[in-house]
PDB file of C-alpha atoms (C1' of nucleotides) in Angstrom:
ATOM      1  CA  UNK A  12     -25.133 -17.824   1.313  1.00 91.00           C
ATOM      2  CA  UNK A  13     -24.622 -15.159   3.702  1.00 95.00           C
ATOM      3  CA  UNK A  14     -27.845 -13.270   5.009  1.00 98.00           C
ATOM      4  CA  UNK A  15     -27.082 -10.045   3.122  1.00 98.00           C
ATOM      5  CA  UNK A  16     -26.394 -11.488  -0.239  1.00 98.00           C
ATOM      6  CA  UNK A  17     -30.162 -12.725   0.359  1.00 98.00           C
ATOM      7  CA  UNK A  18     -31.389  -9.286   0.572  1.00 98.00           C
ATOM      8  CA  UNK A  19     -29.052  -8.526  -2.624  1.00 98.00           C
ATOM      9  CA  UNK A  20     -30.615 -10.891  -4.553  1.00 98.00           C
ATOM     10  CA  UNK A  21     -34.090  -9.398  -3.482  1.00 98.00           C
ATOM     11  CA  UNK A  22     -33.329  -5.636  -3.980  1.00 98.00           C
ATOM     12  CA  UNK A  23     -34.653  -5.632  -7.461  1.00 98.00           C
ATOM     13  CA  UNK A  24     -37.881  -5.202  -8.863  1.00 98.00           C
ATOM     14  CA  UNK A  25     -37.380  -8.250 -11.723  1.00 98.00           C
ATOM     15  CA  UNK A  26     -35.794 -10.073  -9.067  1.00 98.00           C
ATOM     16  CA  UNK A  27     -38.231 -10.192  -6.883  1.00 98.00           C
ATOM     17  CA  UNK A  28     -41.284 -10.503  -9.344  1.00 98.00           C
ATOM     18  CA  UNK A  29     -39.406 -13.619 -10.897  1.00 98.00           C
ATOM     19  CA  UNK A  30     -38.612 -15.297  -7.292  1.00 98.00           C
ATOM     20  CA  UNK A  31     -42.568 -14.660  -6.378  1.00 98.00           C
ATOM     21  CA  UNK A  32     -42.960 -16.780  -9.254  1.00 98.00           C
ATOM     22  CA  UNK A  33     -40.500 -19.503  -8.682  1.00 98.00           C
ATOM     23  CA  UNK A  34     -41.929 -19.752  -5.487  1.00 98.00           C
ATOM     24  CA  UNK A  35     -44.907 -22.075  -7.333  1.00 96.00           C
ATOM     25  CA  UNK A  36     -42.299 -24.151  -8.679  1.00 96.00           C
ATOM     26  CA  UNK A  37     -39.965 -24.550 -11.183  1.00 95.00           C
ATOM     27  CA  UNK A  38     -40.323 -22.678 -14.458  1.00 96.00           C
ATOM     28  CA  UNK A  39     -38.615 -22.685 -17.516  1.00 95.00           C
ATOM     29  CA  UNK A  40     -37.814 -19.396 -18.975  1.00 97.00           C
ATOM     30  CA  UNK A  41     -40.212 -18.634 -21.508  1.00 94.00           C
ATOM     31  CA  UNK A  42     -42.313 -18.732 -18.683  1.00 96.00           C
ATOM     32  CA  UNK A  43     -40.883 -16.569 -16.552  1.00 97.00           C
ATOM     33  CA  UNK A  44     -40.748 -14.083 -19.575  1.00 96.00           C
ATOM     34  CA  UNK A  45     -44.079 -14.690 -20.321  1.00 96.00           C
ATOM     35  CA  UNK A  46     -45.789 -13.873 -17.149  1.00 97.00           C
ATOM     36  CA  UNK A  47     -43.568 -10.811 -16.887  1.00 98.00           C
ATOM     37  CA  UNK A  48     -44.318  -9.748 -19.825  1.00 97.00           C
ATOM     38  CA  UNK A  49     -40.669  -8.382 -19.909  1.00 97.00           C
ATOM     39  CA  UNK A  50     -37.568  -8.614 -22.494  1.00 97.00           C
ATOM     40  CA  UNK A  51     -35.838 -11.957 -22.954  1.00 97.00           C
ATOM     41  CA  UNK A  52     -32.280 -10.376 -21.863  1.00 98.00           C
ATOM     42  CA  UNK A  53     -33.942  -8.997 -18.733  1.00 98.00           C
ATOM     43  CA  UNK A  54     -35.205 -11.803 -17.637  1.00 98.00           C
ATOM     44  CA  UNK A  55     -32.050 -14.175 -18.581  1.00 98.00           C
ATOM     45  CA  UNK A  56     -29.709 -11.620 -17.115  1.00 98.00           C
ATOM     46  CA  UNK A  57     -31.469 -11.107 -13.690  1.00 98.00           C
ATOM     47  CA  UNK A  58     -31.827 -15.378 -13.907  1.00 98.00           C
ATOM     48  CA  UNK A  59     -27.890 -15.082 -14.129  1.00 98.00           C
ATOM     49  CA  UNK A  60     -27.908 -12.921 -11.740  1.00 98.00           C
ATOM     50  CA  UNK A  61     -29.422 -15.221  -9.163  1.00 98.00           C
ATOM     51  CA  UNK A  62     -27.510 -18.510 -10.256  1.00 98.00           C
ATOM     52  CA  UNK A  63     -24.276 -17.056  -9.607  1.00 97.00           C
ATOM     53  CA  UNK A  64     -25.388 -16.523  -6.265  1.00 97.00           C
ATOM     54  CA  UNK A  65     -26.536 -19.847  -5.582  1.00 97.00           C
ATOM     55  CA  UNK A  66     -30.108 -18.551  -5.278  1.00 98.00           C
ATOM     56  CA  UNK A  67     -31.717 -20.622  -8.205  1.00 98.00           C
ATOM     57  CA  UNK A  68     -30.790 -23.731  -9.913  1.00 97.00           C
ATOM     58  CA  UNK A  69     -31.169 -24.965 -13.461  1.00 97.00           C
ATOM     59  CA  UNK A  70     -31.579 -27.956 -15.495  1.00 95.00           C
ATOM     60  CA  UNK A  71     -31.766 -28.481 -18.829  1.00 92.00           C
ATOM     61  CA  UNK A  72     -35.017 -30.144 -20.271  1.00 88.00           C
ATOM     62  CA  UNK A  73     -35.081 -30.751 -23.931  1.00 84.00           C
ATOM     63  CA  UNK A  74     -35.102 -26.937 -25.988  1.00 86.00           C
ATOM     64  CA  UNK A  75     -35.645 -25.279 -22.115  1.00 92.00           C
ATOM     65  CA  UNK A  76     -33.899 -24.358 -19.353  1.00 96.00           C
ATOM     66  CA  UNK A  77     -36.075 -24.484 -16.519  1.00 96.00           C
ATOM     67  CA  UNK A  78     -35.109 -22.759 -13.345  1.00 97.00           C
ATOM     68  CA  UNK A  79     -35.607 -23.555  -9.383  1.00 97.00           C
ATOM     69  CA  UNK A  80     -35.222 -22.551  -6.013  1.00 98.00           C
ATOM     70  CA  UNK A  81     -32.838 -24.580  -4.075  1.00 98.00           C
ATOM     71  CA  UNK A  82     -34.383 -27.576  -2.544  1.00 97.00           C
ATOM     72  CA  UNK A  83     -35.918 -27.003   0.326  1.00 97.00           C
ATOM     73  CA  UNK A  84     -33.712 -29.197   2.445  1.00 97.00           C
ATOM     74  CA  UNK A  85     -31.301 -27.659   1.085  1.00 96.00           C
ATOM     75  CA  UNK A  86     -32.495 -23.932   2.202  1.00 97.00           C
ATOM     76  CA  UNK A  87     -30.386 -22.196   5.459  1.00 97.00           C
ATOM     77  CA  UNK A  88     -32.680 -21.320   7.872  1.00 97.00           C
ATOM     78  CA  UNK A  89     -32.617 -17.118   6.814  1.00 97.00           C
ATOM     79  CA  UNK A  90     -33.362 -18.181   3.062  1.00 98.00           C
ATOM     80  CA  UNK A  91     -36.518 -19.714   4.181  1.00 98.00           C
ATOM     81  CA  UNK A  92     -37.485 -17.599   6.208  1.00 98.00           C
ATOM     82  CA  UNK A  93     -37.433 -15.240   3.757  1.00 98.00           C
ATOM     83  CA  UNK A  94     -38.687 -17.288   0.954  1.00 98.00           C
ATOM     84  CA  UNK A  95     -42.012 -17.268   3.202  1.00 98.00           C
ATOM     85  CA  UNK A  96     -41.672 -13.581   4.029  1.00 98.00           C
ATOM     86  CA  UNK A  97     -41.329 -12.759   0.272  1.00 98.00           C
ATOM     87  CA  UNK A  98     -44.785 -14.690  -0.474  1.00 98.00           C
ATOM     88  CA  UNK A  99     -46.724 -13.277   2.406  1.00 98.00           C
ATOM     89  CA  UNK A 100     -45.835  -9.808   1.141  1.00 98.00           C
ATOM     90  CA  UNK A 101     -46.112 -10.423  -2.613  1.00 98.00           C
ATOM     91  CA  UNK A 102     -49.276 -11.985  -2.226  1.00 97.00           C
ATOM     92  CA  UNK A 103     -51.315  -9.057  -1.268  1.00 95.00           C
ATOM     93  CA  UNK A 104     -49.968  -6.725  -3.610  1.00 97.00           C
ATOM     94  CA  UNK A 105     -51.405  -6.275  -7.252  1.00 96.00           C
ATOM     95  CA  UNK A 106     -48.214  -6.655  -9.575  1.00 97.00           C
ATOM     96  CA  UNK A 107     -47.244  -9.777  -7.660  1.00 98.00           C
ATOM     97  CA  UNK A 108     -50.527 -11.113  -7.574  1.00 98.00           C
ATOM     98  CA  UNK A 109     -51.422 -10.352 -11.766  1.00 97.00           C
ATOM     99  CA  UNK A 110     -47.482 -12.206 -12.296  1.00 97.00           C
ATOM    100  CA  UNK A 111     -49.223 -15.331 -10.933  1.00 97.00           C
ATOM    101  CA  UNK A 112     -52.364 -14.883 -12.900  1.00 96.00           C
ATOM    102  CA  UNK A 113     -50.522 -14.702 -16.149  1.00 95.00           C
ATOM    103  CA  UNK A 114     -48.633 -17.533 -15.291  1.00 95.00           C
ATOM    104  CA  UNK A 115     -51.749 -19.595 -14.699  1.00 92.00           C
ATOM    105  CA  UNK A 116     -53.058 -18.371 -17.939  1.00 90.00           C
ATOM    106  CA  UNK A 117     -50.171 -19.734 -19.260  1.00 85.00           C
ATOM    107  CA  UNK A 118     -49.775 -23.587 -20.847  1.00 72.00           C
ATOM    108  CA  UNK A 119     -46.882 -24.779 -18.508  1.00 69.00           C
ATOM    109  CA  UNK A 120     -46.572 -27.771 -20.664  1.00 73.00           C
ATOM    110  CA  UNK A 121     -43.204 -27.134 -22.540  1.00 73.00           C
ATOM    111  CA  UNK A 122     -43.573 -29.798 -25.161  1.00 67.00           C
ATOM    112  CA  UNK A 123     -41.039 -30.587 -28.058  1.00 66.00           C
ATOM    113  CA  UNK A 124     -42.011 -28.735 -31.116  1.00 60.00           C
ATOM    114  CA  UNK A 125     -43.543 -31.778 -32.776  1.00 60.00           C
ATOM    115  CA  UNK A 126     -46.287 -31.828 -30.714  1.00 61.00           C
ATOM    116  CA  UNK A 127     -47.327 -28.485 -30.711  1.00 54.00           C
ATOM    117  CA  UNK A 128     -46.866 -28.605 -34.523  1.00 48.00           C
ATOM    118  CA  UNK A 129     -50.181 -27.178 -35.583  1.00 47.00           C
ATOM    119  CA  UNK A 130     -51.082 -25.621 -32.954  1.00 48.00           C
ATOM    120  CA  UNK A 131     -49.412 -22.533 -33.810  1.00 41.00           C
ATOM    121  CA  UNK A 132     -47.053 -22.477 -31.307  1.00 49.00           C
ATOM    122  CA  UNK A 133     -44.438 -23.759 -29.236  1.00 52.00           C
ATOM    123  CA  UNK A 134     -44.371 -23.543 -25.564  1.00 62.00           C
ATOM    124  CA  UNK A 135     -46.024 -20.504 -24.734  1.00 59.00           C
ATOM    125  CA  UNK A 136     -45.064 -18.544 -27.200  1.00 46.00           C
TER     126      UNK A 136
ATOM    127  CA  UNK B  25     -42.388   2.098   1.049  1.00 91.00           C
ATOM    128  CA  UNK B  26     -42.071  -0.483  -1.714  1.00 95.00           C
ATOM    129  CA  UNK B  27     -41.080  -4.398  -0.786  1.00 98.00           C
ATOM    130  CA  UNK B  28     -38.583  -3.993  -3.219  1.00 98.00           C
ATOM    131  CA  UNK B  29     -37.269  -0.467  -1.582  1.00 98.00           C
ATOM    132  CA  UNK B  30     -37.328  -2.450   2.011  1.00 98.00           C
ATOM    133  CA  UNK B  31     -34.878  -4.579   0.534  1.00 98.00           C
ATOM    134  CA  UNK B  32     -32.886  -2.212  -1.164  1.00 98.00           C
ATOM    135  CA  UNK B  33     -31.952  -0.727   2.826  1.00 98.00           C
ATOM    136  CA  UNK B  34     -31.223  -4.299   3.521  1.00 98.00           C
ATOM    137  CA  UNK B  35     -29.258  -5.156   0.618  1.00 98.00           C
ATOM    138  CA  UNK B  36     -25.557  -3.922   2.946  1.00 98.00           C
ATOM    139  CA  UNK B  37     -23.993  -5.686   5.091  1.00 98.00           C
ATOM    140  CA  UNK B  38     -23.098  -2.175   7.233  1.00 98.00           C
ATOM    141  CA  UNK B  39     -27.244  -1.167   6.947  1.00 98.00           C
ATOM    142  CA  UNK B  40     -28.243  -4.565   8.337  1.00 98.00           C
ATOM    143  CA  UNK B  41     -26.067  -4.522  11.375  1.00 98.00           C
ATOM    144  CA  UNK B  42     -27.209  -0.513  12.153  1.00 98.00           C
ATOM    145  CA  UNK B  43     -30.987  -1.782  11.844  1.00 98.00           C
ATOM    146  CA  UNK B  44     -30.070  -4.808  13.712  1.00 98.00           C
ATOM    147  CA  UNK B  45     -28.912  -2.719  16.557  1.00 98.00           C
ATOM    148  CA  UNK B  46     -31.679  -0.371  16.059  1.00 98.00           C
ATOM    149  CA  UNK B  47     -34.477  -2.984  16.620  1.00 98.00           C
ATOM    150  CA  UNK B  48     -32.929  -3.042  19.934  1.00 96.00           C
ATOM    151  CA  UNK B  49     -34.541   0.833  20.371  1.00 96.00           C
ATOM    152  CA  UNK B  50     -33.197   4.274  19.460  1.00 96.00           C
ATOM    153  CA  UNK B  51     -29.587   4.761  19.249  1.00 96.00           C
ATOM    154  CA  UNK B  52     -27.384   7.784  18.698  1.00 95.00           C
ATOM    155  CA  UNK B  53     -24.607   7.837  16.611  1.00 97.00           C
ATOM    156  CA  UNK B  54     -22.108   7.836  18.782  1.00 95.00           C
ATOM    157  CA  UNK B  55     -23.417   4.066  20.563  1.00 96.00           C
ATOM    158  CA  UNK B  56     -23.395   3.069  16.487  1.00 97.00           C
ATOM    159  CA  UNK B  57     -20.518   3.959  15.510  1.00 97.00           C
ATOM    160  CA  UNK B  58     -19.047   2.335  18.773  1.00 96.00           C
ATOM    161  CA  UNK B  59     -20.814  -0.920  18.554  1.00 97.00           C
ATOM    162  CA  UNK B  60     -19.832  -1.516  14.737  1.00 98.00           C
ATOM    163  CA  UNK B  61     -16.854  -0.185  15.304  1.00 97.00           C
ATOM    164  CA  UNK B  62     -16.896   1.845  11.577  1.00 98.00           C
ATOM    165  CA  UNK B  63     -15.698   4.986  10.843  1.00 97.00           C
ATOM    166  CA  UNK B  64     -17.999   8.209  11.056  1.00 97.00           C
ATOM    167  CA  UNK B  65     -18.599   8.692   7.620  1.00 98.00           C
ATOM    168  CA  UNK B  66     -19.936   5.284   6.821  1.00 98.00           C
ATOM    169  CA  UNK B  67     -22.304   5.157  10.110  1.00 98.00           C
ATOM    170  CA  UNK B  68     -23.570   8.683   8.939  1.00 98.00           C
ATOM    171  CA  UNK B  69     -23.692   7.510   5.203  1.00 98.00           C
ATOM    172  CA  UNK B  70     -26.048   4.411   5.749  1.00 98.00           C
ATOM    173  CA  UNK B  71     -28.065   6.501   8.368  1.00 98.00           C
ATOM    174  CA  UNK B  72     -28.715   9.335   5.740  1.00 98.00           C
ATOM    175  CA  UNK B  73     -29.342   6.574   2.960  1.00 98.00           C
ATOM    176  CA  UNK B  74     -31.980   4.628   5.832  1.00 98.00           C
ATOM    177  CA  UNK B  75     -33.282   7.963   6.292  1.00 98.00           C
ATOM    178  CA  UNK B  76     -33.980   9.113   3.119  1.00 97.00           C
ATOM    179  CA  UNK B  77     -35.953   5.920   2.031  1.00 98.00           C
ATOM    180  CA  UNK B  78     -38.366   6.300   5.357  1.00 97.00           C
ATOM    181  CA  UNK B  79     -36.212   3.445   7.255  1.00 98.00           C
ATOM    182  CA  UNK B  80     -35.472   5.432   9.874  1.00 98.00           C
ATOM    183  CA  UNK B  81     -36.217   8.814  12.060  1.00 97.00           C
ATOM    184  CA  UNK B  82     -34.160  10.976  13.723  1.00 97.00           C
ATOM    185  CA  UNK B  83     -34.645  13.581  16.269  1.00 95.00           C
ATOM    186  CA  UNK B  84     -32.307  15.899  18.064  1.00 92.00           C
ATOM    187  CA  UNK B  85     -31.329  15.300  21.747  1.00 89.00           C
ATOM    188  CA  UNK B  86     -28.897  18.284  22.853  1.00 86.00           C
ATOM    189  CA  UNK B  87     -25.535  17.336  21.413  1.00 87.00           C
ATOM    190  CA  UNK B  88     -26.981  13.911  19.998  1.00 93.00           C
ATOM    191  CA  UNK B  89     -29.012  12.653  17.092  1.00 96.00           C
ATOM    192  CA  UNK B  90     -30.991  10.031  18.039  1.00 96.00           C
ATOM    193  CA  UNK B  91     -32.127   7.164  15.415  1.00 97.00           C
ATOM    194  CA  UNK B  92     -34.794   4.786  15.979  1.00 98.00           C
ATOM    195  CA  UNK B  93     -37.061   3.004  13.131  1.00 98.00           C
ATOM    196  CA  UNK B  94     -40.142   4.313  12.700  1.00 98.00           C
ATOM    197  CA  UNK B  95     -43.039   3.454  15.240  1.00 97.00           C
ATOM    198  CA  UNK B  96     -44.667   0.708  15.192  1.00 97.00           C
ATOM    199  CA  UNK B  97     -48.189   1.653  14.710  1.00 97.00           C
ATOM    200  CA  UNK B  98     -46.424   3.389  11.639  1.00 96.00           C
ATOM    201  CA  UNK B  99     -44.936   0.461   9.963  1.00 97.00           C
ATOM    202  CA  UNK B 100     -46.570  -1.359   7.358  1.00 97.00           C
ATOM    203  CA  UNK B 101     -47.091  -5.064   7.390  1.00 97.00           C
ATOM    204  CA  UNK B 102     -43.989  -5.278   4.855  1.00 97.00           C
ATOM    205  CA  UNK B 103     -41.878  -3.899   6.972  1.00 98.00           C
ATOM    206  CA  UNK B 104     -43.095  -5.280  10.302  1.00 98.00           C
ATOM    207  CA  UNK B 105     -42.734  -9.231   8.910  1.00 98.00           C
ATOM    208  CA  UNK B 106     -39.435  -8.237   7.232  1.00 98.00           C
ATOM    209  CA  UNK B 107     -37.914  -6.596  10.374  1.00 98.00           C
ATOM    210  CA  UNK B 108     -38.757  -9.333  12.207  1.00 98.00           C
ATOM    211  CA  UNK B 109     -37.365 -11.945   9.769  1.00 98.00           C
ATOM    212  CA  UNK B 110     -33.904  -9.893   9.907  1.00 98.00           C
ATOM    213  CA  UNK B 111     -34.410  -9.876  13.744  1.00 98.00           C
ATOM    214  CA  UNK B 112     -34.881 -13.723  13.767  1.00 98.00           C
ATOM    215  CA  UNK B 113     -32.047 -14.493  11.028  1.00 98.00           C
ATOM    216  CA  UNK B 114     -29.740 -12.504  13.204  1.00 98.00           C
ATOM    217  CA  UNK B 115     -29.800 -13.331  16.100  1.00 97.00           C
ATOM    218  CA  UNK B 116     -28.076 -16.508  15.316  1.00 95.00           C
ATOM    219  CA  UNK B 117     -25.014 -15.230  13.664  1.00 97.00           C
ATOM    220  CA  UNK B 118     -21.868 -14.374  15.086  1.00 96.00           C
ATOM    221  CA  UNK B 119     -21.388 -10.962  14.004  1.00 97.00           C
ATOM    222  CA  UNK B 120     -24.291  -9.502  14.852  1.00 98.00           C
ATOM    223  CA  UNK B 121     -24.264 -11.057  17.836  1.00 98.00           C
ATOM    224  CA  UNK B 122     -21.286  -9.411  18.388  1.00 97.00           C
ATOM    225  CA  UNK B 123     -22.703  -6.001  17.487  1.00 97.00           C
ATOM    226  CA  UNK B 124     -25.283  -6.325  20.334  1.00 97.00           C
ATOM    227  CA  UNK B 125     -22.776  -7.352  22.799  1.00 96.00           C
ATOM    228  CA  UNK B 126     -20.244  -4.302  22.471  1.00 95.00           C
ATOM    229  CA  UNK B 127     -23.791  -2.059  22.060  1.00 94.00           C
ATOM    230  CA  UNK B 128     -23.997  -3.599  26.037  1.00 92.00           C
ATOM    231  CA  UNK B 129     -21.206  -2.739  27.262  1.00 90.00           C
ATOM    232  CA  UNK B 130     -21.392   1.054  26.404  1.00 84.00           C
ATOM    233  CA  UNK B 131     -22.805   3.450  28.692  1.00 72.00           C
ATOM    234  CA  UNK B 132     -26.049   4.301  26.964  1.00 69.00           C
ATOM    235  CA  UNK B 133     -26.562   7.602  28.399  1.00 72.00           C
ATOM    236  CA  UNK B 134     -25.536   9.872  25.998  1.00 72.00           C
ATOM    237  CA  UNK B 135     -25.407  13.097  29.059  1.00 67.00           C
ATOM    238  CA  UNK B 136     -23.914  16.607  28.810  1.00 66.00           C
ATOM    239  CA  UNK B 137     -20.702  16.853  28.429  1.00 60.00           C
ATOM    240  CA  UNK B 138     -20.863  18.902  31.992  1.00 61.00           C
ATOM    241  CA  UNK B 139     -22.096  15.410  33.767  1.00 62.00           C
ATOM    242  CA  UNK B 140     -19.700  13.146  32.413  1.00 53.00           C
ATOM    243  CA  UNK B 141     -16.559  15.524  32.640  1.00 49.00           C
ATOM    244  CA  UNK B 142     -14.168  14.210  35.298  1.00 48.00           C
ATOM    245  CA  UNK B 143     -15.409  10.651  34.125  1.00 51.00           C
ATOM    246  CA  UNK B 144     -12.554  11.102  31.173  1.00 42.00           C
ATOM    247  CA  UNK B 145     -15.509  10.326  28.638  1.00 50.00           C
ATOM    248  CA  UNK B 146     -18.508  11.982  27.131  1.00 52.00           C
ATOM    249  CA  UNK B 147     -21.209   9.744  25.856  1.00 62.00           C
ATOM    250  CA  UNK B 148     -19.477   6.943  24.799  1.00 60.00           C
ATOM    251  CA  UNK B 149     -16.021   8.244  23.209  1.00 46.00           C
TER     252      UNK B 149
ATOM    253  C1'  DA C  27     -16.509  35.304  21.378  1.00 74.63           C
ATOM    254  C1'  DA C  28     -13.992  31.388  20.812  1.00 74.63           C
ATOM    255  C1'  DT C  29     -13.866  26.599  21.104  1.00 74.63           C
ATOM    256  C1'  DC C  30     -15.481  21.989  21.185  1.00 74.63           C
ATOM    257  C1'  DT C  31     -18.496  18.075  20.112  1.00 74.63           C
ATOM    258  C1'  DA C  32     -21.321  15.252  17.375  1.00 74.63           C
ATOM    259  C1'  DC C  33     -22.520  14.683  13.219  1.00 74.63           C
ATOM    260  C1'  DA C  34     -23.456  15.708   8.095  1.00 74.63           C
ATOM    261  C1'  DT C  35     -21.927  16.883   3.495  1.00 74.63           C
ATOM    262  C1'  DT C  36     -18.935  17.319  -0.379  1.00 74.63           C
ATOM    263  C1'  DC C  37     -15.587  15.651  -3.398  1.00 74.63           C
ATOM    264  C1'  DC C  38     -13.187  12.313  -5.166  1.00 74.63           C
ATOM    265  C1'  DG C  39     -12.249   7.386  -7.504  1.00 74.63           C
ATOM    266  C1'  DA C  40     -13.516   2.764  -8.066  1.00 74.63           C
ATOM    267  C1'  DT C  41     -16.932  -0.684  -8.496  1.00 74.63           C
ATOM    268  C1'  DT C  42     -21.241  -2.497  -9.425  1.00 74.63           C
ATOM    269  C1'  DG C  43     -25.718  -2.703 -11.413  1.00 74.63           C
ATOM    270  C1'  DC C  44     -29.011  -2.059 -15.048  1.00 74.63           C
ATOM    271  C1'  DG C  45     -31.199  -2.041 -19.679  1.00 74.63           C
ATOM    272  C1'  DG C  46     -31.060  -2.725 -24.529  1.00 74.63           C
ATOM    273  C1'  DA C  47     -29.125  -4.016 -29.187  1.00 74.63           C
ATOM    274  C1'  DA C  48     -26.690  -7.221 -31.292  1.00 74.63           C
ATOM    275  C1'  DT C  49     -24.568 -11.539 -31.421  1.00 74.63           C
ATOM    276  C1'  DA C  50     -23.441 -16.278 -29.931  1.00 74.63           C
ATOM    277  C1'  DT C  51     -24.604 -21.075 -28.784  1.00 74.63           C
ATOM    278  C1'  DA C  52     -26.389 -25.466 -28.273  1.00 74.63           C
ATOM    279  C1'  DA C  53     -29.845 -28.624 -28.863  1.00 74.63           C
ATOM    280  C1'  DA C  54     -33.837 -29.962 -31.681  1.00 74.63           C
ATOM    281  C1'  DC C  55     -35.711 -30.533 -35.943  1.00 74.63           C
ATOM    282  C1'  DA C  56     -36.443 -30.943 -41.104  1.00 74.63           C
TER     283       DA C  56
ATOM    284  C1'  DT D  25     -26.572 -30.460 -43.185  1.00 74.63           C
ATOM    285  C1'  DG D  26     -28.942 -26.490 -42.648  1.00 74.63           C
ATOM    286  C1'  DT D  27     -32.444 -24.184 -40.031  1.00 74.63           C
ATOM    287  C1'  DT D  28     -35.179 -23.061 -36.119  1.00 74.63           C
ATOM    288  C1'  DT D  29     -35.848 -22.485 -31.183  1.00 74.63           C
ATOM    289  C1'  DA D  30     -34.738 -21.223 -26.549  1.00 74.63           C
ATOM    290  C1'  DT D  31     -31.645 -19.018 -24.054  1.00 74.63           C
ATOM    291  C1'  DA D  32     -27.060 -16.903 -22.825  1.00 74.63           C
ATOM    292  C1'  DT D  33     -23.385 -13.599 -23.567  1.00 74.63           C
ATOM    293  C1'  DT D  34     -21.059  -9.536 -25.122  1.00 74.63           C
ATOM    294  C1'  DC D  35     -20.740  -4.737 -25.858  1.00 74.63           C
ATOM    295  C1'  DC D  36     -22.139  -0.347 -24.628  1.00 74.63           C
ATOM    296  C1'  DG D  37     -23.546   3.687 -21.950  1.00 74.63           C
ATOM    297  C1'  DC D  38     -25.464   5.325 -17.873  1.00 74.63           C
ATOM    298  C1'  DA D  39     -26.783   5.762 -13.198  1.00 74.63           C
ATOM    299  C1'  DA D  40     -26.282   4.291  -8.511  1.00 74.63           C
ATOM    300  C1'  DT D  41     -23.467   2.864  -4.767  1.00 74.63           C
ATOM    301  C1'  DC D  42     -19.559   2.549  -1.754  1.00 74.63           C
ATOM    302  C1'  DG D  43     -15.607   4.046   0.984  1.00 74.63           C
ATOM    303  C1'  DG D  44     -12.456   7.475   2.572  1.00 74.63           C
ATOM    304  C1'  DA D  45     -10.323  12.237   3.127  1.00 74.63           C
ATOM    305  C1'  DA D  46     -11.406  16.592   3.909  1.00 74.63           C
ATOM    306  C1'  DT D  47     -14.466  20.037   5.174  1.00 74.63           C
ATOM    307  C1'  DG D  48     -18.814  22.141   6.914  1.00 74.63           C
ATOM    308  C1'  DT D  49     -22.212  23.059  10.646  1.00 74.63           C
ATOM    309  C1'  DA D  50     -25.250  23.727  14.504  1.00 74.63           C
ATOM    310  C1'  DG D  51     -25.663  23.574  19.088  1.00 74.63           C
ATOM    311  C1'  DA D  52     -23.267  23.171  23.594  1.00 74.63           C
ATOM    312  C1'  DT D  53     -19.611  24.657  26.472  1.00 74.63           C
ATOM    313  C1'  DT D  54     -16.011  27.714  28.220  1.00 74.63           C
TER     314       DT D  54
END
DNA sequence: AATCTACATTCCGATTGCGGAATATAAACA
DNA sequence: TGTTTATATTCCGCAATCGGAATGTAGATT
């Protein structure tokens, strides 16, 4: 991953709001979408976005698809390095900072729908 | 300046290597355009798009325009850490590595044409 | 006054990016 | 098997971006 296709991948506003967030750890979609507050195909399209550039990874767990940065072994040297630039900056401004507290309003359990059964709801929706 | 609008300057390949150069200190065209070795249009392109976005100032110097990025004291912590990072990433790559070693070797003194004549060259064409 | 020099701007055409509405898909569940 | 759930993909229109060729321009030089 060259060093420019980085900054690509961080020149949008969604982009950037959803990395800040992956940053915690990985996060299924409904997550992401949730803490955004933002429309399913904007959020799915911007994760395509970054998948087909290597900059997040998926895995399938049950009904969810939860998303990840790269390992950090795995990282180059720029991408961290900007990972941790990202988070410095995000975390003193307000939208970045109210993305995180949704999130940890949020239940991050994504459990089948049997469980939830009753509850009203699956996931966090 | 918006994070996200910091990124958007650094989303190019051609507007990395410029600021790359310009972290150096102020440059004129003319040393830019030599030590990319690009055509006119796209050094004076990405310097109007820098420009416009608060990435970079100009002033006039006789025959020469003179870019540099804006002064420290100026910059907010954004754009400080962010320069930086690109500063850091940089310098271990080959091609902009490159770029600072042909910036090097050019005269930097950008003098009336009256000085140089007899020299074959003004400023550095 | 005419020319030159260093640079910017305009005018293309092609590509890419973005958002939303609608639709598709694949796995889970009943 | 049919339905629901979570997510992706397609289709569409629009705006932004990019590169190059040609042209414009302001100040310096002759």
């Amino acid at each position: 991953m060259k060093l420019v296709q980085i900054y690509q991948c961080l020149c949008d506003e969604t982009r950037l709001r959803l990395l800040n967030l992956l940053l915690e750890g990985p996060l299924c979609v409904c997550h992401l979408q949730a803490a955004l507050a933002e429309p399913q195909v904007k959020i799915s399209k911007h994760l395509g976005y970054l998948k087909t550039r290597g900059m997040v990874r998926v895995s399938r767990q049950g009904n969810w698809r939860v998303y990840s940065l790269p390992p950090e072994k795995e990282r180059s040297a720029e991408l961290t390095a900007n990972l941790a630039c990202l988070q410095d900056c995000a975390a003193e401004q307000a939208g970045f900072k109210r993305d995180l507290a949704r999130l940890r309003k949020l239940d991050l359990v994504c459990a089948p729908v049997s469980v939830v059964r009753g509850k009203g709801k699956a996931c966090c929706n």
